[in-house]
Amino acid sequence: MRKKIVAGNWKMNMTVSETKDLIAKLKDKCSTNDVDVVFVVPSIDVTTAKECLKGTNIKLGTQNFYYEDKGAFTGEISAKMILDAGAEYVIIGHSERRNIFKEDDAMINKKLLKAHSSGLKPILCCGESLELREKGTYKDFIEKQIKSAFENVSESDALNTVIAYEPIWAIGTGKTATSDEAEEVCKFIREIIGKLYNDNVKSNIRIQYGGSVNAGNARELFEKEDIDGGLVGGASLKEEFINIVNYK
Ligand code: PGA
């Protein structure tokens, strides 16, 4: 049985003081019995968020890091810094990083390898543009993204990776993939993983859906066979997130 995982991707929202207010509103109402709950906050908010989440089972993550250990990489943070500040998850390969900050498949693979060798738990994003969806070639594209990301990743590290399928056309647009569309691709990703590794990894790796998840559609999405929870952007900044976590 795969435990569901619901992560809130706060993106570039929430100052330190806003972080305190939002966590105060959410922390006691998000049930962590059946679901792993992760707040993926801006790096600068991690220390404060850690303090605010004391006594809860809610986990913390950051949205980015660089794959080198230390040195002259102005503006970047390392895996060790994230772990030391108290976060354990990290998002890798979000479409906003790929598109706005020009991160390519090779860099994403390096980040995935580094996250695992450092002890960070990666949430690896993949997903196609509207153009590819309409052309019908989205599965080829996703297969390429997954194969490249997992190059040289060991079986045990693959098992500890969370994959988030996030069609770009559904992110922040209010246009969710239907639960059948989301299930089709999550199932397809599971099959690719099965071919790259084996049946154990295939049936145990967790695959989330992301893209305009809200309190109204979470249940239908998360009850699909191959969807193990969600990566939630906009709705993770509101009390609505409680109803997404407690979708049952
Ligand atoms: P959204 O963002 O829920 O606002 O569509 C999801 C994401 O980008 O992770």
PDB file of C-alpha atoms and ligand atoms in Angstrom:
ATOM      1  CA  MET A   1       0.000   0.000   0.000  1.00  0.00           C
ATOM      2  CA  ARG A   2       1.412   3.345  -1.016  1.00  0.00           C
ATOM      3  CA  LYS A   3       0.843   6.152   1.473  1.00  0.00           C
ATOM      4  CA  LYS A   4      -0.582   9.247  -0.181  1.00  0.00           C
ATOM      5  CA  ILE A   5       1.552  12.364  -0.197  1.00  0.00           C
ATOM      6  CA  VAL A   6       0.129  15.865  -0.530  1.00  0.00           C
ATOM      7  CA  ALA A   7       2.643  18.685  -0.871  1.00  0.00           C
ATOM      8  CA  GLY A   8       1.930  22.397  -0.960  1.00  0.00           C
ATOM      9  CA  ASN A   9       4.253  24.241  -3.324  1.00  0.00           C
ATOM     10  CA  TRP A  10       4.190  27.778  -1.988  1.00  0.00           C
ATOM     11  CA  LYS A  11       6.312  29.058  -4.905  1.00  0.00           C
ATOM     12  CA  MET A  12       7.572  32.644  -4.431  1.00  0.00           C
ATOM     13  CA  ASN A  13       4.865  33.530  -1.930  1.00  0.00           C
ATOM     14  CA  MET A  14       4.927  34.133   1.836  1.00  0.00           C
ATOM     15  CA  THR A  15       7.332  36.288   3.806  1.00  0.00           C
ATOM     16  CA  VAL A  16       8.623  35.026   7.142  1.00  0.00           C
ATOM     17  CA  SER A  17       5.760  36.738   8.992  1.00  0.00           C
ATOM     18  CA  GLU A  18       3.173  35.478   6.520  1.00  0.00           C
ATOM     19  CA  THR A  19       4.632  31.984   6.954  1.00  0.00           C
ATOM     20  CA  LYS A  20       3.907  32.125  10.681  1.00  0.00           C
ATOM     21  CA  ASP A  21       0.301  33.183  10.050  1.00  0.00           C
ATOM     22  CA  LEU A  22      -0.380  30.560   7.395  1.00  0.00           C
ATOM     23  CA  ILE A  23       1.135  27.707   9.392  1.00  0.00           C
ATOM     24  CA  ALA A  24      -0.864  28.753  12.453  1.00  0.00           C
ATOM     25  CA  LYS A  25      -4.047  28.438  10.383  1.00  0.00           C
ATOM     26  CA  LEU A  26      -3.194  25.067   8.833  1.00  0.00           C
ATOM     27  CA  LYS A  27      -1.081  22.992  11.151  1.00  0.00           C
ATOM     28  CA  ASP A  28      -3.610  21.547  13.581  1.00  0.00           C
ATOM     29  CA  LYS A  29      -6.228  20.823  10.948  1.00  0.00           C
ATOM     30  CA  CYS A  30      -4.172  18.894   8.387  1.00  0.00           C
ATOM     31  CA  SER A  31      -4.492  15.228   9.315  1.00  0.00           C
ATOM     32  CA  THR A  32      -1.247  13.305   8.833  1.00  0.00           C
ATOM     33  CA  ASN A  33      -2.584   9.853   9.735  1.00  0.00           C
ATOM     34  CA  ASP A  34      -3.177   8.553   6.227  1.00  0.00           C
ATOM     35  CA  VAL A  35      -1.316  11.164   4.215  1.00  0.00           C
ATOM     36  CA  ASP A  36       2.245  12.500   4.254  1.00  0.00           C
ATOM     37  CA  VAL A  37       1.858  16.273   4.298  1.00  0.00           C
ATOM     38  CA  VAL A  38       4.703  18.507   3.113  1.00  0.00           C
ATOM     39  CA  PHE A  39       4.909  22.298   3.098  1.00  0.00           C
ATOM     40  CA  VAL A  40       7.356  23.248   0.355  1.00  0.00           C
ATOM     41  CA  VAL A  41       8.294  26.767   1.355  1.00  0.00           C
ATOM     42  CA  PRO A  42      10.719  29.412   0.065  1.00  0.00           C
ATOM     43  CA  SER A  43      14.180  28.558   1.447  1.00  0.00           C
ATOM     44  CA  ILE A  44      14.317  31.719   3.516  1.00  0.00           C
ATOM     45  CA  ASP A  45      11.216  30.610   5.431  1.00  0.00           C
ATOM     46  CA  VAL A  46      12.484  27.132   6.393  1.00  0.00           C
ATOM     47  CA  THR A  47      13.891  27.947   9.832  1.00  0.00           C
ATOM     48  CA  THR A  48      10.758  29.795  10.878  1.00  0.00           C
ATOM     49  CA  ALA A  49       8.476  27.149   9.409  1.00  0.00           C
ATOM     50  CA  LYS A  50      10.418  24.451  11.258  1.00  0.00           C
ATOM     51  CA  GLU A  51       9.862  26.251  14.540  1.00  0.00           C
ATOM     52  CA  CYS A  52       6.141  26.752  13.820  1.00  0.00           C
ATOM     53  CA  LEU A  53       5.636  23.078  12.905  1.00  0.00           C
ATOM     54  CA  LYS A  54       7.162  21.683  16.117  1.00  0.00           C
ATOM     55  CA  GLY A  55       4.958  19.014  17.618  1.00  0.00           C
ATOM     56  CA  THR A  56       3.262  18.174  14.298  1.00  0.00           C
ATOM     57  CA  ASN A  57       4.040  15.488  11.720  1.00  0.00           C
ATOM     58  CA  ILE A  58       3.994  17.931   8.837  1.00  0.00           C
ATOM     59  CA  LYS A  59       7.219  17.788   6.819  1.00  0.00           C
ATOM     60  CA  LEU A  60       9.130  20.620   5.224  1.00  0.00           C
ATOM     61  CA  GLY A  61      10.626  21.001   1.784  1.00  0.00           C
ATOM     62  CA  THR A  62      12.297  23.604  -0.395  1.00  0.00           C
ATOM     63  CA  GLN A  63      11.684  24.360  -4.043  1.00  0.00           C
ATOM     64  CA  ASN A  64      15.206  24.307  -5.415  1.00  0.00           C
ATOM     65  CA  PHE A  65      18.890  23.721  -4.704  1.00  0.00           C
ATOM     66  CA  TYR A  66      22.191  23.418  -6.555  1.00  0.00           C
ATOM     67  CA  TYR A  67      23.984  20.117  -7.009  1.00  0.00           C
ATOM     68  CA  GLU A  68      27.464  21.221  -5.928  1.00  0.00           C
ATOM     69  CA  ASP A  69      28.502  20.909  -2.260  1.00  0.00           C
ATOM     70  CA  LYS A  70      29.788  24.443  -1.734  1.00  0.00           C
ATOM     71  CA  GLY A  71      31.755  27.247  -3.299  1.00  0.00           C
ATOM     72  CA  ALA A  72      31.464  30.099  -5.761  1.00  0.00           C
ATOM     73  CA  PHE A  73      27.849  29.672  -6.877  1.00  0.00           C
ATOM     74  CA  THR A  74      26.361  33.061  -6.057  1.00  0.00           C
ATOM     75  CA  GLY A  75      22.714  32.912  -5.147  1.00  0.00           C
ATOM     76  CA  GLU A  76      22.501  29.158  -4.755  1.00  0.00           C
ATOM     77  CA  ILE A  77      21.915  26.892  -1.757  1.00  0.00           C
ATOM     78  CA  SER A  78      23.205  23.366  -1.192  1.00  0.00           C
ATOM     79  CA  ALA A  79      21.498  20.152  -0.124  1.00  0.00           C
ATOM     80  CA  LYS A  80      23.431  20.241   3.153  1.00  0.00           C
ATOM     81  CA  MET A  81      22.149  23.746   3.922  1.00  0.00           C
ATOM     82  CA  ILE A  82      18.570  22.632   3.371  1.00  0.00           C
ATOM     83  CA  LEU A  83      18.913  19.589   5.597  1.00  0.00           C
ATOM     84  CA  ASP A  84      20.685  21.534   8.313  1.00  0.00           C
ATOM     85  CA  ALA A  85      17.915  24.153   8.297  1.00  0.00           C
ATOM     86  CA  GLY A  86      15.391  21.384   8.908  1.00  0.00           C
ATOM     87  CA  ALA A  87      13.774  20.567   5.567  1.00  0.00           C
ATOM     88  CA  GLU A  88      13.843  17.065   4.112  1.00  0.00           C
ATOM     89  CA  TYR A  89      12.094  17.286   0.743  1.00  0.00           C
ATOM     90  CA  VAL A  90      13.065  19.223  -2.360  1.00  0.00           C
ATOM     91  CA  ILE A  91      11.234  19.832  -5.623  1.00  0.00           C
ATOM     92  CA  ILE A  92      13.339  19.127  -8.702  1.00  0.00           C
ATOM     93  CA  GLY A  93      12.516  19.924 -12.314  1.00  0.00           C
ATOM     94  CA  HIS A  94       9.390  21.996 -11.818  1.00  0.00           C
ATOM     95  CA  SER A  95       8.265  23.379 -15.183  1.00  0.00           C
ATOM     96  CA  GLU A  96       8.824  26.918 -13.901  1.00  0.00           C
ATOM     97  CA  ARG A  97      12.484  26.053 -13.224  1.00  0.00           C
ATOM     98  CA  ARG A  98      12.767  24.348 -16.603  1.00  0.00           C
ATOM     99  CA  ASN A  99      11.118  27.152 -18.558  1.00  0.00           C
ATOM    100  CA  ILE A 100      11.982  30.381 -16.748  1.00  0.00           C
ATOM    101  CA  PHE A 101      15.389  29.371 -15.372  1.00  0.00           C
ATOM    102  CA  LYS A 102      16.366  27.141 -18.292  1.00  0.00           C
ATOM    103  CA  GLU A 103      17.139  23.993 -16.294  1.00  0.00           C
ATOM    104  CA  ASP A 104      17.649  21.138 -18.716  1.00  0.00           C
ATOM    105  CA  ASP A 105      17.303  17.370 -18.373  1.00  0.00           C
ATOM    106  CA  ALA A 106      21.030  16.938 -17.665  1.00  0.00           C
ATOM    107  CA  MET A 107      20.909  19.389 -14.750  1.00  0.00           C
ATOM    108  CA  ILE A 108      17.768  17.764 -13.383  1.00  0.00           C
ATOM    109  CA  ASN A 109      19.483  14.382 -13.432  1.00  0.00           C
ATOM    110  CA  LYS A 110      22.464  15.833 -11.527  1.00  0.00           C
ATOM    111  CA  LYS A 111      20.106  17.333  -8.960  1.00  0.00           C
ATOM    112  CA  LEU A 112      18.242  14.057  -8.506  1.00  0.00           C
ATOM    113  CA  LEU A 113      21.491  12.164  -7.949  1.00  0.00           C
ATOM    114  CA  LYS A 114      22.741  14.799  -5.519  1.00  0.00           C
ATOM    115  CA  ALA A 115      19.499  14.939  -3.565  1.00  0.00           C
ATOM    116  CA  HIS A 116      19.682  11.195  -2.975  1.00  0.00           C
ATOM    117  CA  SER A 117      23.370  11.094  -2.103  1.00  0.00           C
ATOM    118  CA  SER A 118      22.763  13.905   0.424  1.00  0.00           C
ATOM    119  CA  GLY A 119      19.687  12.409   2.030  1.00  0.00           C
ATOM    120  CA  LEU A 120      17.122  14.853   0.646  1.00  0.00           C
ATOM    121  CA  LYS A 121      13.832  13.376  -0.565  1.00  0.00           C
ATOM    122  CA  PRO A 122      13.150  14.596  -4.084  1.00  0.00           C
ATOM    123  CA  ILE A 123       9.805  15.399  -5.666  1.00  0.00           C
ATOM    124  CA  LEU A 124      10.650  15.138  -9.339  1.00  0.00           C
ATOM    125  CA  CYS A 125       8.316  17.008 -11.690  1.00  0.00           C
ATOM    126  CA  CYS A 126       7.536  16.190 -15.285  1.00  0.00           C
ATOM    127  CA  GLY A 127       4.814  17.243 -17.667  1.00  0.00           C
ATOM    128  CA  GLU A 128       4.034  18.417 -21.160  1.00  0.00           C
ATOM    129  CA  SER A 129       3.071  21.744 -22.715  1.00  0.00           C
ATOM    130  CA  LEU A 130      -0.328  22.400 -24.261  1.00  0.00           C
ATOM    131  CA  GLU A 131       1.277  22.208 -27.697  1.00  0.00           C
ATOM    132  CA  LEU A 132       2.526  18.653 -27.094  1.00  0.00           C
ATOM    133  CA  ARG A 133      -0.776  17.634 -25.531  1.00  0.00           C
ATOM    134  CA  GLU A 134      -2.627  18.836 -28.624  1.00  0.00           C
ATOM    135  CA  LYS A 135      -0.124  17.227 -30.991  1.00  0.00           C
ATOM    136  CA  GLY A 136      -0.612  13.927 -29.163  1.00  0.00           C
ATOM    137  CA  THR A 137       3.114  13.373 -28.547  1.00  0.00           C
ATOM    138  CA  TYR A 138       2.984  14.061 -24.804  1.00  0.00           C
ATOM    139  CA  LYS A 139       3.769  10.499 -23.757  1.00  0.00           C
ATOM    140  CA  ASP A 140       6.999  10.406 -25.783  1.00  0.00           C
ATOM    141  CA  PHE A 141       8.019  13.671 -24.170  1.00  0.00           C
ATOM    142  CA  ILE A 142       7.310  12.469 -20.645  1.00  0.00           C
ATOM    143  CA  GLU A 143       9.103   9.193 -21.265  1.00  0.00           C
ATOM    144  CA  LYS A 144      12.183  11.156 -22.320  1.00  0.00           C
ATOM    145  CA  GLN A 145      11.989  13.377 -19.227  1.00  0.00           C
ATOM    146  CA  ILE A 146      11.686  10.376 -16.891  1.00  0.00           C
ATOM    147  CA  LYS A 147      14.417   8.299 -18.520  1.00  0.00           C
ATOM    148  CA  SER A 148      16.828  11.187 -18.470  1.00  0.00           C
ATOM    149  CA  ALA A 149      16.055  12.166 -14.860  1.00  0.00           C
ATOM    150  CA  PHE A 150      16.607   8.603 -13.590  1.00  0.00           C
ATOM    151  CA  GLU A 151      19.882   7.966 -15.403  1.00  0.00           C
ATOM    152  CA  ASN A 152      22.307   6.267 -12.947  1.00  0.00           C
ATOM    153  CA  VAL A 153      19.766   6.460 -10.117  1.00  0.00           C
ATOM    154  CA  SER A 154      19.881   3.230  -8.091  1.00  0.00           C
ATOM    155  CA  GLU A 155      16.864   1.065  -7.419  1.00  0.00           C
ATOM    156  CA  SER A 156      16.666   2.029  -3.748  1.00  0.00           C
ATOM    157  CA  ASP A 157      16.968   5.737  -4.580  1.00  0.00           C
ATOM    158  CA  ALA A 158      14.306   5.398  -7.269  1.00  0.00           C
ATOM    159  CA  LEU A 159      11.976   3.942  -4.639  1.00  0.00           C
ATOM    160  CA  ASN A 160      12.529   7.020  -2.492  1.00  0.00           C
ATOM    161  CA  THR A 161      11.701   9.438  -5.275  1.00  0.00           C
ATOM    162  CA  VAL A 162       8.261  11.006  -5.501  1.00  0.00           C
ATOM    163  CA  ILE A 163       7.264  11.836  -9.071  1.00  0.00           C
ATOM    164  CA  ALA A 164       4.825  14.667  -9.746  1.00  0.00           C
ATOM    165  CA  TYR A 165       3.046  14.640 -13.083  1.00  0.00           C
ATOM    166  CA  GLU A 166       2.209  18.256 -13.793  1.00  0.00           C
ATOM    167  CA  PRO A 167       0.880  19.084 -17.246  1.00  0.00           C
ATOM    168  CA  ILE A 168       2.027  22.663 -17.852  1.00  0.00           C
ATOM    169  CA  TRP A 169      -1.337  23.640 -19.318  1.00  0.00           C
ATOM    170  CA  ALA A 170      -2.992  22.829 -15.995  1.00  0.00           C
ATOM    171  CA  ILE A 171      -0.619  24.764 -13.718  1.00  0.00           C
ATOM    172  CA  GLY A 172      -2.103  27.933 -12.273  1.00  0.00           C
ATOM    173  CA  THR A 173      -4.658  28.047 -15.043  1.00  0.00           C
ATOM    174  CA  GLY A 174      -7.675  26.693 -13.195  1.00  0.00           C
ATOM    175  CA  LYS A 175      -7.806  24.077 -15.940  1.00  0.00           C
ATOM    176  CA  THR A 176      -7.290  20.717 -14.240  1.00  0.00           C
ATOM    177  CA  ALA A 177      -6.600  17.584 -16.208  1.00  0.00           C
ATOM    178  CA  THR A 178      -9.637  15.334 -15.817  1.00  0.00           C
ATOM    179  CA  SER A 179      -9.060  12.501 -13.389  1.00  0.00           C
ATOM    180  CA  ASP A 180      -8.940  10.113 -16.353  1.00  0.00           C
ATOM    181  CA  GLU A 181      -6.352  12.212 -18.184  1.00  0.00           C
ATOM    182  CA  ALA A 182      -4.229  12.441 -15.032  1.00  0.00           C
ATOM    183  CA  GLU A 183      -4.581   8.718 -14.332  1.00  0.00           C
ATOM    184  CA  GLU A 184      -3.618   7.807 -17.899  1.00  0.00           C
ATOM    185  CA  VAL A 185      -0.265   9.572 -17.606  1.00  0.00           C
ATOM    186  CA  CYS A 186       0.468   8.545 -14.000  1.00  0.00           C
ATOM    187  CA  LYS A 187      -0.117   4.929 -15.000  1.00  0.00           C
ATOM    188  CA  PHE A 188       2.116   5.407 -18.025  1.00  0.00           C
ATOM    189  CA  ILE A 189       4.896   6.846 -15.811  1.00  0.00           C
ATOM    190  CA  ARG A 190       4.564   3.829 -13.501  1.00  0.00           C
ATOM    191  CA  GLU A 191       5.029   1.554 -16.500  1.00  0.00           C
ATOM    192  CA  ILE A 192       8.178   3.396 -17.587  1.00  0.00           C
ATOM    193  CA  ILE A 193       9.554   3.026 -14.057  1.00  0.00           C
ATOM    194  CA  GLY A 194       8.717  -0.669 -14.165  1.00  0.00           C
ATOM    195  CA  LYS A 195      10.752  -1.037 -17.360  1.00  0.00           C
ATOM    196  CA  LEU A 196      13.682   0.973 -15.983  1.00  0.00           C
ATOM    197  CA  TYR A 197      13.722  -0.940 -12.680  1.00  0.00           C
ATOM    198  CA  ASN A 198      11.397  -3.786 -11.693  1.00  0.00           C
ATOM    199  CA  ASP A 199       7.921  -4.605 -10.386  1.00  0.00           C
ATOM    200  CA  ASN A 200       8.798  -3.679  -6.819  1.00  0.00           C
ATOM    201  CA  VAL A 201       9.782  -0.118  -7.731  1.00  0.00           C
ATOM    202  CA  LYS A 202       6.884   0.088 -10.167  1.00  0.00           C
ATOM    203  CA  SER A 203       4.296  -0.757  -7.561  1.00  0.00           C
ATOM    204  CA  ASN A 204       5.835   1.184  -4.665  1.00  0.00           C
ATOM    205  CA  ILE A 205       7.029   4.472  -6.157  1.00  0.00           C
ATOM    206  CA  ARG A 206       4.676   7.348  -5.404  1.00  0.00           C
ATOM    207  CA  ILE A 207       3.313   9.443  -8.249  1.00  0.00           C
ATOM    208  CA  GLN A 208       1.436  12.669  -7.589  1.00  0.00           C
ATOM    209  CA  TYR A 209      -0.699  14.750  -9.877  1.00  0.00           C
ATOM    210  CA  GLY A 210      -0.282  18.540  -9.914  1.00  0.00           C
ATOM    211  CA  GLY A 211      -2.058  21.331 -11.789  1.00  0.00           C
ATOM    212  CA  SER A 212      -4.991  23.290 -10.376  1.00  0.00           C
ATOM    213  CA  VAL A 213      -5.731  20.758  -7.653  1.00  0.00           C
ATOM    214  CA  ASN A 214      -8.374  22.180  -5.318  1.00  0.00           C
ATOM    215  CA  ALA A 215     -10.759  21.095  -2.591  1.00  0.00           C
ATOM    216  CA  GLY A 216     -13.382  20.280  -5.208  1.00  0.00           C
ATOM    217  CA  ASN A 217     -11.349  17.912  -7.391  1.00  0.00           C
ATOM    218  CA  ALA A 218      -8.790  16.411  -4.962  1.00  0.00           C
ATOM    219  CA  ARG A 219     -10.830  13.403  -3.972  1.00  0.00           C
ATOM    220  CA  GLU A 220     -11.642  12.269  -7.480  1.00  0.00           C
ATOM    221  CA  LEU A 221      -7.999  12.638  -8.518  1.00  0.00           C
ATOM    222  CA  PHE A 222      -6.442  11.019  -5.450  1.00  0.00           C
ATOM    223  CA  GLU A 223      -8.771   8.039  -5.563  1.00  0.00           C
ATOM    224  CA  LYS A 224      -7.458   6.981  -8.954  1.00  0.00           C
ATOM    225  CA  GLU A 225      -5.415   3.818  -8.871  1.00  0.00           C
ATOM    226  CA  ASP A 226      -2.086   5.296  -9.930  1.00  0.00           C
ATOM    227  CA  ILE A 227      -2.354   8.746  -8.336  1.00  0.00           C
ATOM    228  CA  ASP A 228      -0.784   8.880  -4.893  1.00  0.00           C
ATOM    229  CA  GLY A 229      -1.640  12.434  -3.910  1.00  0.00           C
ATOM    230  CA  GLY A 230      -0.937  15.880  -5.247  1.00  0.00           C
ATOM    231  CA  LEU A 231       1.476  18.748  -5.641  1.00  0.00           C
ATOM    232  CA  VAL A 232      -0.651  21.786  -4.940  1.00  0.00           C
ATOM    233  CA  GLY A 233       0.259  25.378  -5.832  1.00  0.00           C
ATOM    234  CA  GLY A 234      -2.350  28.126  -5.475  1.00  0.00           C
ATOM    235  CA  ALA A 235      -4.666  26.237  -3.136  1.00  0.00           C
ATOM    236  CA  SER A 236      -1.825  25.447  -0.702  1.00  0.00           C
ATOM    237  CA  LEU A 237      -1.731  29.096   0.368  1.00  0.00           C
ATOM    238  CA  LYS A 238      -5.264  29.038   1.721  1.00  0.00           C
ATOM    239  CA  GLU A 239      -7.285  27.185   4.323  1.00  0.00           C
ATOM    240  CA  GLU A 240      -8.634  25.220   1.377  1.00  0.00           C
ATOM    241  CA  PHE A 241      -5.433  23.150   1.647  1.00  0.00           C
ATOM    242  CA  ILE A 242      -6.862  21.502   4.786  1.00  0.00           C
ATOM    243  CA  ASN A 243      -9.717  20.049   2.752  1.00  0.00           C
ATOM    244  CA  ILE A 244      -7.302  18.808   0.101  1.00  0.00           C
ATOM    245  CA  VAL A 245      -5.175  16.993   2.693  1.00  0.00           C
ATOM    246  CA  ASN A 246      -8.297  15.624   4.400  1.00  0.00           C
ATOM    247  CA  TYR A 247      -9.846  14.735   1.038  1.00  0.00           C
ATOM    248  CA  LYS A 248     -11.404  11.523   2.286  1.00  0.00           C
TER     249      LYS A 248
HETATM  250  P1  PGA B   1      -1.267  25.065  -9.165  1.00  0.00           P
HETATM  251  O1  PGA B   1       0.319  24.788  -9.185  1.00  0.00           O
HETATM  252  O2  PGA B   1      -1.874  24.136  -8.155  1.00  0.00           O
HETATM  253  O3  PGA B   1      -1.388  26.503  -8.762  1.00  0.00           O
HETATM  254  O4  PGA B   1      -1.776  24.799 -10.546  1.00  0.00           O
HETATM  255  C1  PGA B   1       0.817  23.498  -9.076  1.00  0.00           C
HETATM  256  C2  PGA B   1       2.324  23.504  -9.188  1.00  0.00           C
HETATM  257  O5  PGA B   1       2.866  24.269  -9.994  1.00  0.00           O
HETATM  258  O6  PGA B   1       3.020  22.753  -8.472  1.00  0.00           O
END
